[in-house]
Amino acid sequence: QFTLELEVESFFGCVDSTERIFRVLPVPEGAIDLSPTEICLGESISFEAVSRDADLFLWDLGDETGSTNNALIHVYPEAGTFDVSLIAGNTNGCPSDTAFSQVIVHPNPSAQFEPTLMDPCGTPAEVQIDNQTTGALSYLWLFGDGRSSTQLAPTVIYDSIGFYDLQ
């Protein structure tokens, strides 16, 4: 708040003064803090308005959902790139400000395989794996007997009769 004063003097030396008190109102500045900016489908993402001089918030999360909260956690229903906006305002009548960001939701890989037992009778039993997985960069196969592999499509030989949980 400021006080503006005016003092005047006439040609004859007469004086007068007046003052006015006025206030300069803050204009909101919109800003978004989101973490992380890239996620996998099914993971949650945190949004927070870190706007200055704002107490009213209107989020558009880019997937036909939104919020009026200062902070929120969201899970996107599908993979894609989503343009996020935040309108930050206040109740003093000054114009609002809009901040923008982007969220990338990556699709999950789809784990699929088909084991083929070359000869189901006796040991050693050789199992060839037809890896039908899509979208993966790495693999960890668990053969159900304590062994594992990181190969794309391994072949495993079982030396003992039994049931094995191949994963």
PDB file of C-alpha atoms in Angstrom, residues 18-165:
ATOM      1  CA  THR A  18      -4.171  16.175  -0.257  1.00  0.00           C
ATOM      2  CA  GLU A  19      -3.230  12.536  -0.146  1.00  0.00           C
ATOM      3  CA  ARG A  20      -4.577   9.314  -1.472  1.00  0.00           C
ATOM      4  CA  ILE A  21      -3.790   5.797  -0.318  1.00  0.00           C
ATOM      5  CA  PHE A  22      -3.651   3.208  -3.055  1.00  0.00           C
ATOM      6  CA  ARG A  23      -2.616  -0.370  -3.475  1.00  0.00           C
ATOM      7  CA  VAL A  24      -0.912  -2.100  -6.387  1.00  0.00           C
ATOM      8  CA  LEU A  25      -2.421  -5.560  -6.717  1.00  0.00           C
ATOM      9  CA  PRO A  26      -0.322  -8.598  -7.571  1.00  0.00           C
ATOM     10  CA  VAL A  27      -0.834 -10.301 -10.909  1.00  0.00           C
ATOM     11  CA  PRO A  28      -0.707 -14.097 -10.665  1.00  0.00           C
ATOM     12  CA  GLU A  29       2.044 -15.950 -12.488  1.00  0.00           C
ATOM     13  CA  GLY A  30       1.209 -19.528 -13.451  1.00  0.00           C
ATOM     14  CA  ALA A  31       3.866 -22.221 -13.066  1.00  0.00           C
ATOM     15  CA  ILE A  32       3.681 -26.025 -13.073  1.00  0.00           C
ATOM     16  CA  ASP A  33       5.851 -28.506 -11.209  1.00  0.00           C
ATOM     17  CA  LEU A  34       5.295 -32.057 -12.364  1.00  0.00           C
ATOM     18  CA  SER A  35       7.253 -35.131 -11.572  1.00  0.00           C
ATOM     19  CA  PRO A  36       8.161 -37.110 -13.547  1.00  0.00           C
ATOM     20  CA  THR A  37       7.370 -35.815 -17.057  1.00  0.00           C
ATOM     21  CA  GLU A  38       7.482 -39.276 -18.661  1.00  0.00           C
ATOM     22  CA  ILE A  39       5.771 -42.326 -17.184  1.00  0.00           C
ATOM     23  CA  CYS A  40       4.627 -45.795 -18.173  1.00  0.00           C
ATOM     24  CA  LEU A  41       0.961 -46.604 -18.587  1.00  0.00           C
ATOM     25  CA  GLY A  42      -0.606 -47.280 -15.182  1.00  0.00           C
ATOM     26  CA  GLU A  43       1.884 -45.158 -13.229  1.00  0.00           C
ATOM     27  CA  SER A  44       0.805 -42.008 -11.414  1.00  0.00           C
ATOM     28  CA  ILE A  45       2.140 -38.515 -11.941  1.00  0.00           C
ATOM     29  CA  SER A  46       2.146 -35.597  -9.473  1.00  0.00           C
ATOM     30  CA  PHE A  47       1.122 -32.092 -10.498  1.00  0.00           C
ATOM     31  CA  GLU A  48       1.605 -28.999  -8.367  1.00  0.00           C
ATOM     32  CA  ALA A  49       0.841 -25.369  -9.069  1.00  0.00           C
ATOM     33  CA  VAL A  50       3.900 -23.401  -7.975  1.00  0.00           C
ATOM     34  CA  SER A  51       2.318 -20.191  -9.159  1.00  0.00           C
ATOM     35  CA  ARG A  52       3.062 -16.859  -7.546  1.00  0.00           C
ATOM     36  CA  ASP A  53       0.258 -14.683  -6.138  1.00  0.00           C
ATOM     37  CA  ALA A  54      -2.440 -17.199  -7.130  1.00  0.00           C
ATOM     38  CA  ASP A  55      -5.147 -18.833  -5.079  1.00  0.00           C
ATOM     39  CA  LEU A  56      -7.461 -20.079  -7.833  1.00  0.00           C
ATOM     40  CA  PHE A  57      -6.396 -22.948 -10.090  1.00  0.00           C
ATOM     41  CA  LEU A  58      -7.913 -24.609 -13.131  1.00  0.00           C
ATOM     42  CA  TRP A  59      -6.079 -27.638 -14.522  1.00  0.00           C
ATOM     43  CA  ASP A  60      -6.627 -29.243 -17.927  1.00  0.00           C
ATOM     44  CA  LEU A  61      -4.709 -32.534 -17.916  1.00  0.00           C
ATOM     45  CA  GLY A  62      -5.042 -33.118 -21.664  1.00  0.00           C
ATOM     46  CA  ASP A  63      -7.210 -36.238 -21.388  1.00  0.00           C
ATOM     47  CA  GLU A  64     -10.589 -34.554 -20.851  1.00  0.00           C
ATOM     48  CA  THR A  65     -10.031 -34.415 -17.087  1.00  0.00           C
ATOM     49  CA  GLY A  66      -9.128 -31.512 -14.866  1.00  0.00           C
ATOM     50  CA  SER A  67      -9.077 -30.180 -11.345  1.00  0.00           C
ATOM     51  CA  THR A  68      -9.288 -27.005  -9.286  1.00  0.00           C
ATOM     52  CA  ASN A  69      -6.859 -28.224  -6.618  1.00  0.00           C
ATOM     53  CA  ASN A  70      -3.423 -26.718  -6.082  1.00  0.00           C
ATOM     54  CA  ALA A  71      -1.801 -30.180  -6.229  1.00  0.00           C
ATOM     55  CA  LEU A  72      -3.016 -33.520  -7.523  1.00  0.00           C
ATOM     56  CA  ILE A  73      -1.968 -37.024  -8.515  1.00  0.00           C
ATOM     57  CA  HIS A  74      -3.248 -38.463 -11.791  1.00  0.00           C
ATOM     58  CA  VAL A  75      -3.143 -41.768 -13.688  1.00  0.00           C
ATOM     59  CA  TYR A  76      -3.644 -41.498 -17.451  1.00  0.00           C
ATOM     60  CA  PRO A  77      -5.968 -44.147 -18.930  1.00  0.00           C
ATOM     61  CA  GLU A  78      -3.983 -44.622 -22.139  1.00  0.00           C
ATOM     62  CA  ALA A  79      -0.559 -44.093 -23.659  1.00  0.00           C
ATOM     63  CA  GLY A  80       0.182 -40.892 -25.553  1.00  0.00           C
ATOM     64  CA  THR A  81       1.403 -37.314 -25.313  1.00  0.00           C
ATOM     65  CA  PHE A  82      -0.790 -35.028 -23.234  1.00  0.00           C
ATOM     66  CA  ASP A  83      -0.710 -31.225 -23.261  1.00  0.00           C
ATOM     67  CA  VAL A  84      -1.309 -29.919 -19.736  1.00  0.00           C
ATOM     68  CA  SER A  85      -2.383 -26.389 -18.881  1.00  0.00           C
ATOM     69  CA  LEU A  86      -2.879 -24.524 -15.634  1.00  0.00           C
ATOM     70  CA  ILE A  87      -4.806 -21.290 -15.365  1.00  0.00           C
ATOM     71  CA  ALA A  88      -3.681 -19.481 -12.206  1.00  0.00           C
ATOM     72  CA  GLY A  89      -5.810 -16.652 -10.886  1.00  0.00           C
ATOM     73  CA  ASN A  90      -6.683 -14.761  -7.766  1.00  0.00           C
ATOM     74  CA  THR A  91      -9.693 -13.035  -6.277  1.00  0.00           C
ATOM     75  CA  ASN A  92      -8.409  -9.464  -6.630  1.00  0.00           C
ATOM     76  CA  GLY A  93      -9.715  -9.059 -10.169  1.00  0.00           C
ATOM     77  CA  CYS A  94      -6.329  -9.015 -11.883  1.00  0.00           C
ATOM     78  CA  PRO A  95      -5.962 -11.066 -15.081  1.00  0.00           C
ATOM     79  CA  SER A  96      -5.086 -14.746 -14.742  1.00  0.00           C
ATOM     80  CA  ASP A  97      -1.987 -16.391 -16.202  1.00  0.00           C
ATOM     81  CA  THR A  98      -1.681 -19.730 -17.990  1.00  0.00           C
ATOM     82  CA  ALA A  99       1.225 -22.176 -17.769  1.00  0.00           C
ATOM     83  CA  PHE A 100       1.780 -25.124 -20.096  1.00  0.00           C
ATOM     84  CA  SER A 101       3.586 -28.445 -19.877  1.00  0.00           C
ATOM     85  CA  GLN A 102       3.540 -31.864 -21.500  1.00  0.00           C
ATOM     86  CA  VAL A 103       3.303 -35.417 -20.172  1.00  0.00           C
ATOM     87  CA  ILE A 104       4.377 -38.478 -22.151  1.00  0.00           C
ATOM     88  CA  VAL A 105       2.787 -41.791 -21.194  1.00  0.00           C
ATOM     89  CA  HIS A 106       4.637 -44.746 -22.702  1.00  0.00           C
ATOM     90  CA  PRO A 107       2.871 -48.031 -23.474  1.00  0.00           C
ATOM     91  CA  ASN A 108       3.831 -51.051 -21.424  1.00  0.00           C
ATOM     92  CA  PRO A 109       5.517 -53.995 -23.121  1.00  0.00           C
ATOM     93  CA  SER A 110       3.391 -57.079 -23.649  1.00  0.00           C
ATOM     94  CA  ALA A 111       5.080 -60.255 -22.367  1.00  0.00           C
ATOM     95  CA  GLN A 112       4.112 -63.271 -24.480  1.00  0.00           C
ATOM     96  CA  PHE A 113       5.902 -66.533 -25.197  1.00  0.00           C
ATOM     97  CA  GLU A 114       5.253 -70.081 -26.272  1.00  0.00           C
ATOM     98  CA  PRO A 115       7.478 -72.901 -24.976  1.00  0.00           C
ATOM     99  CA  THR A 116       7.997 -75.951 -27.144  1.00  0.00           C
ATOM    100  CA  LEU A 117       9.137 -79.162 -25.480  1.00  0.00           C
ATOM    101  CA  MET A 118      11.030 -81.035 -28.177  1.00  0.00           C
ATOM    102  CA  ASP A 119      10.523 -84.476 -26.601  1.00  0.00           C
ATOM    103  CA  PRO A 120       8.189 -84.685 -23.579  1.00  0.00           C
ATOM    104  CA  CYS A 121       9.549 -88.038 -22.481  1.00  0.00           C
ATOM    105  CA  GLY A 122      12.623 -88.433 -20.293  1.00  0.00           C
ATOM    106  CA  THR A 123      15.607 -86.283 -19.628  1.00  0.00           C
ATOM    107  CA  PRO A 124      17.383 -84.278 -20.734  1.00  0.00           C
ATOM    108  CA  ALA A 125      14.307 -82.302 -21.829  1.00  0.00           C
ATOM    109  CA  GLU A 126      15.031 -79.446 -24.234  1.00  0.00           C
ATOM    110  CA  VAL A 127      12.576 -76.531 -24.263  1.00  0.00           C
ATOM    111  CA  GLN A 128      12.778 -73.952 -27.038  1.00  0.00           C
ATOM    112  CA  ILE A 129      11.125 -70.620 -26.323  1.00  0.00           C
ATOM    113  CA  ASP A 130       9.313 -68.643 -29.017  1.00  0.00           C
ATOM    114  CA  ASN A 131       9.405 -65.096 -27.623  1.00  0.00           C
ATOM    115  CA  GLN A 132       6.338 -63.191 -28.890  1.00  0.00           C
ATOM    116  CA  THR A 133       6.846 -60.189 -26.604  1.00  0.00           C
ATOM    117  CA  THR A 134       6.329 -56.689 -28.034  1.00  0.00           C
ATOM    118  CA  GLY A 135       7.792 -53.408 -26.855  1.00  0.00           C
ATOM    119  CA  ALA A 136      10.556 -54.793 -24.614  1.00  0.00           C
ATOM    120  CA  LEU A 137      14.222 -53.774 -24.452  1.00  0.00           C
ATOM    121  CA  SER A 138      15.404 -56.426 -22.028  1.00  0.00           C
ATOM    122  CA  TYR A 139      14.324 -59.862 -20.868  1.00  0.00           C
ATOM    123  CA  LEU A 140      14.684 -61.901 -17.696  1.00  0.00           C
ATOM    124  CA  TRP A 141      13.626 -65.520 -18.014  1.00  0.00           C
ATOM    125  CA  LEU A 142      13.149 -67.622 -14.874  1.00  0.00           C
ATOM    126  CA  PHE A 143      13.294 -71.337 -15.646  1.00  0.00           C
ATOM    127  CA  GLY A 144      11.699 -72.566 -12.423  1.00  0.00           C
ATOM    128  CA  ASP A 145      14.769 -74.482 -11.253  1.00  0.00           C
ATOM    129  CA  GLY A 146      16.895 -71.591  -9.986  1.00  0.00           C
ATOM    130  CA  ARG A 147      18.430 -70.772 -13.377  1.00  0.00           C
ATOM    131  CA  SER A 148      17.702 -67.700 -15.467  1.00  0.00           C
ATOM    132  CA  SER A 149      18.607 -66.030 -18.745  1.00  0.00           C
ATOM    133  CA  THR A 150      18.539 -62.574 -20.328  1.00  0.00           C
ATOM    134  CA  GLN A 151      18.583 -63.854 -23.929  1.00  0.00           C
ATOM    135  CA  LEU A 152      15.859 -62.866 -26.391  1.00  0.00           C
ATOM    136  CA  ALA A 153      14.672 -66.453 -27.002  1.00  0.00           C
ATOM    137  CA  PRO A 154      16.647 -68.965 -24.935  1.00  0.00           C
ATOM    138  CA  THR A 155      16.656 -72.720 -25.066  1.00  0.00           C
ATOM    139  CA  VAL A 156      16.733 -74.486 -21.712  1.00  0.00           C
ATOM    140  CA  ILE A 157      17.559 -78.099 -20.951  1.00  0.00           C
ATOM    141  CA  TYR A 158      16.007 -79.728 -17.882  1.00  0.00           C
ATOM    142  CA  ASP A 159      17.963 -82.646 -16.412  1.00  0.00           C
ATOM    143  CA  SER A 160      15.345 -83.706 -13.855  1.00  0.00           C
ATOM    144  CA  ILE A 161      11.787 -85.000 -14.179  1.00  0.00           C
ATOM    145  CA  GLY A 162       9.209 -82.583 -12.728  1.00  0.00           C
ATOM    146  CA  PHE A 163       7.002 -79.572 -13.182  1.00  0.00           C
ATOM    147  CA  TYR A 164       8.649 -76.231 -13.929  1.00  0.00           C
ATOM    148  CA  ASP A 165       7.173 -72.754 -13.681  1.00  0.00           C
TER     149      ASP A 165
END
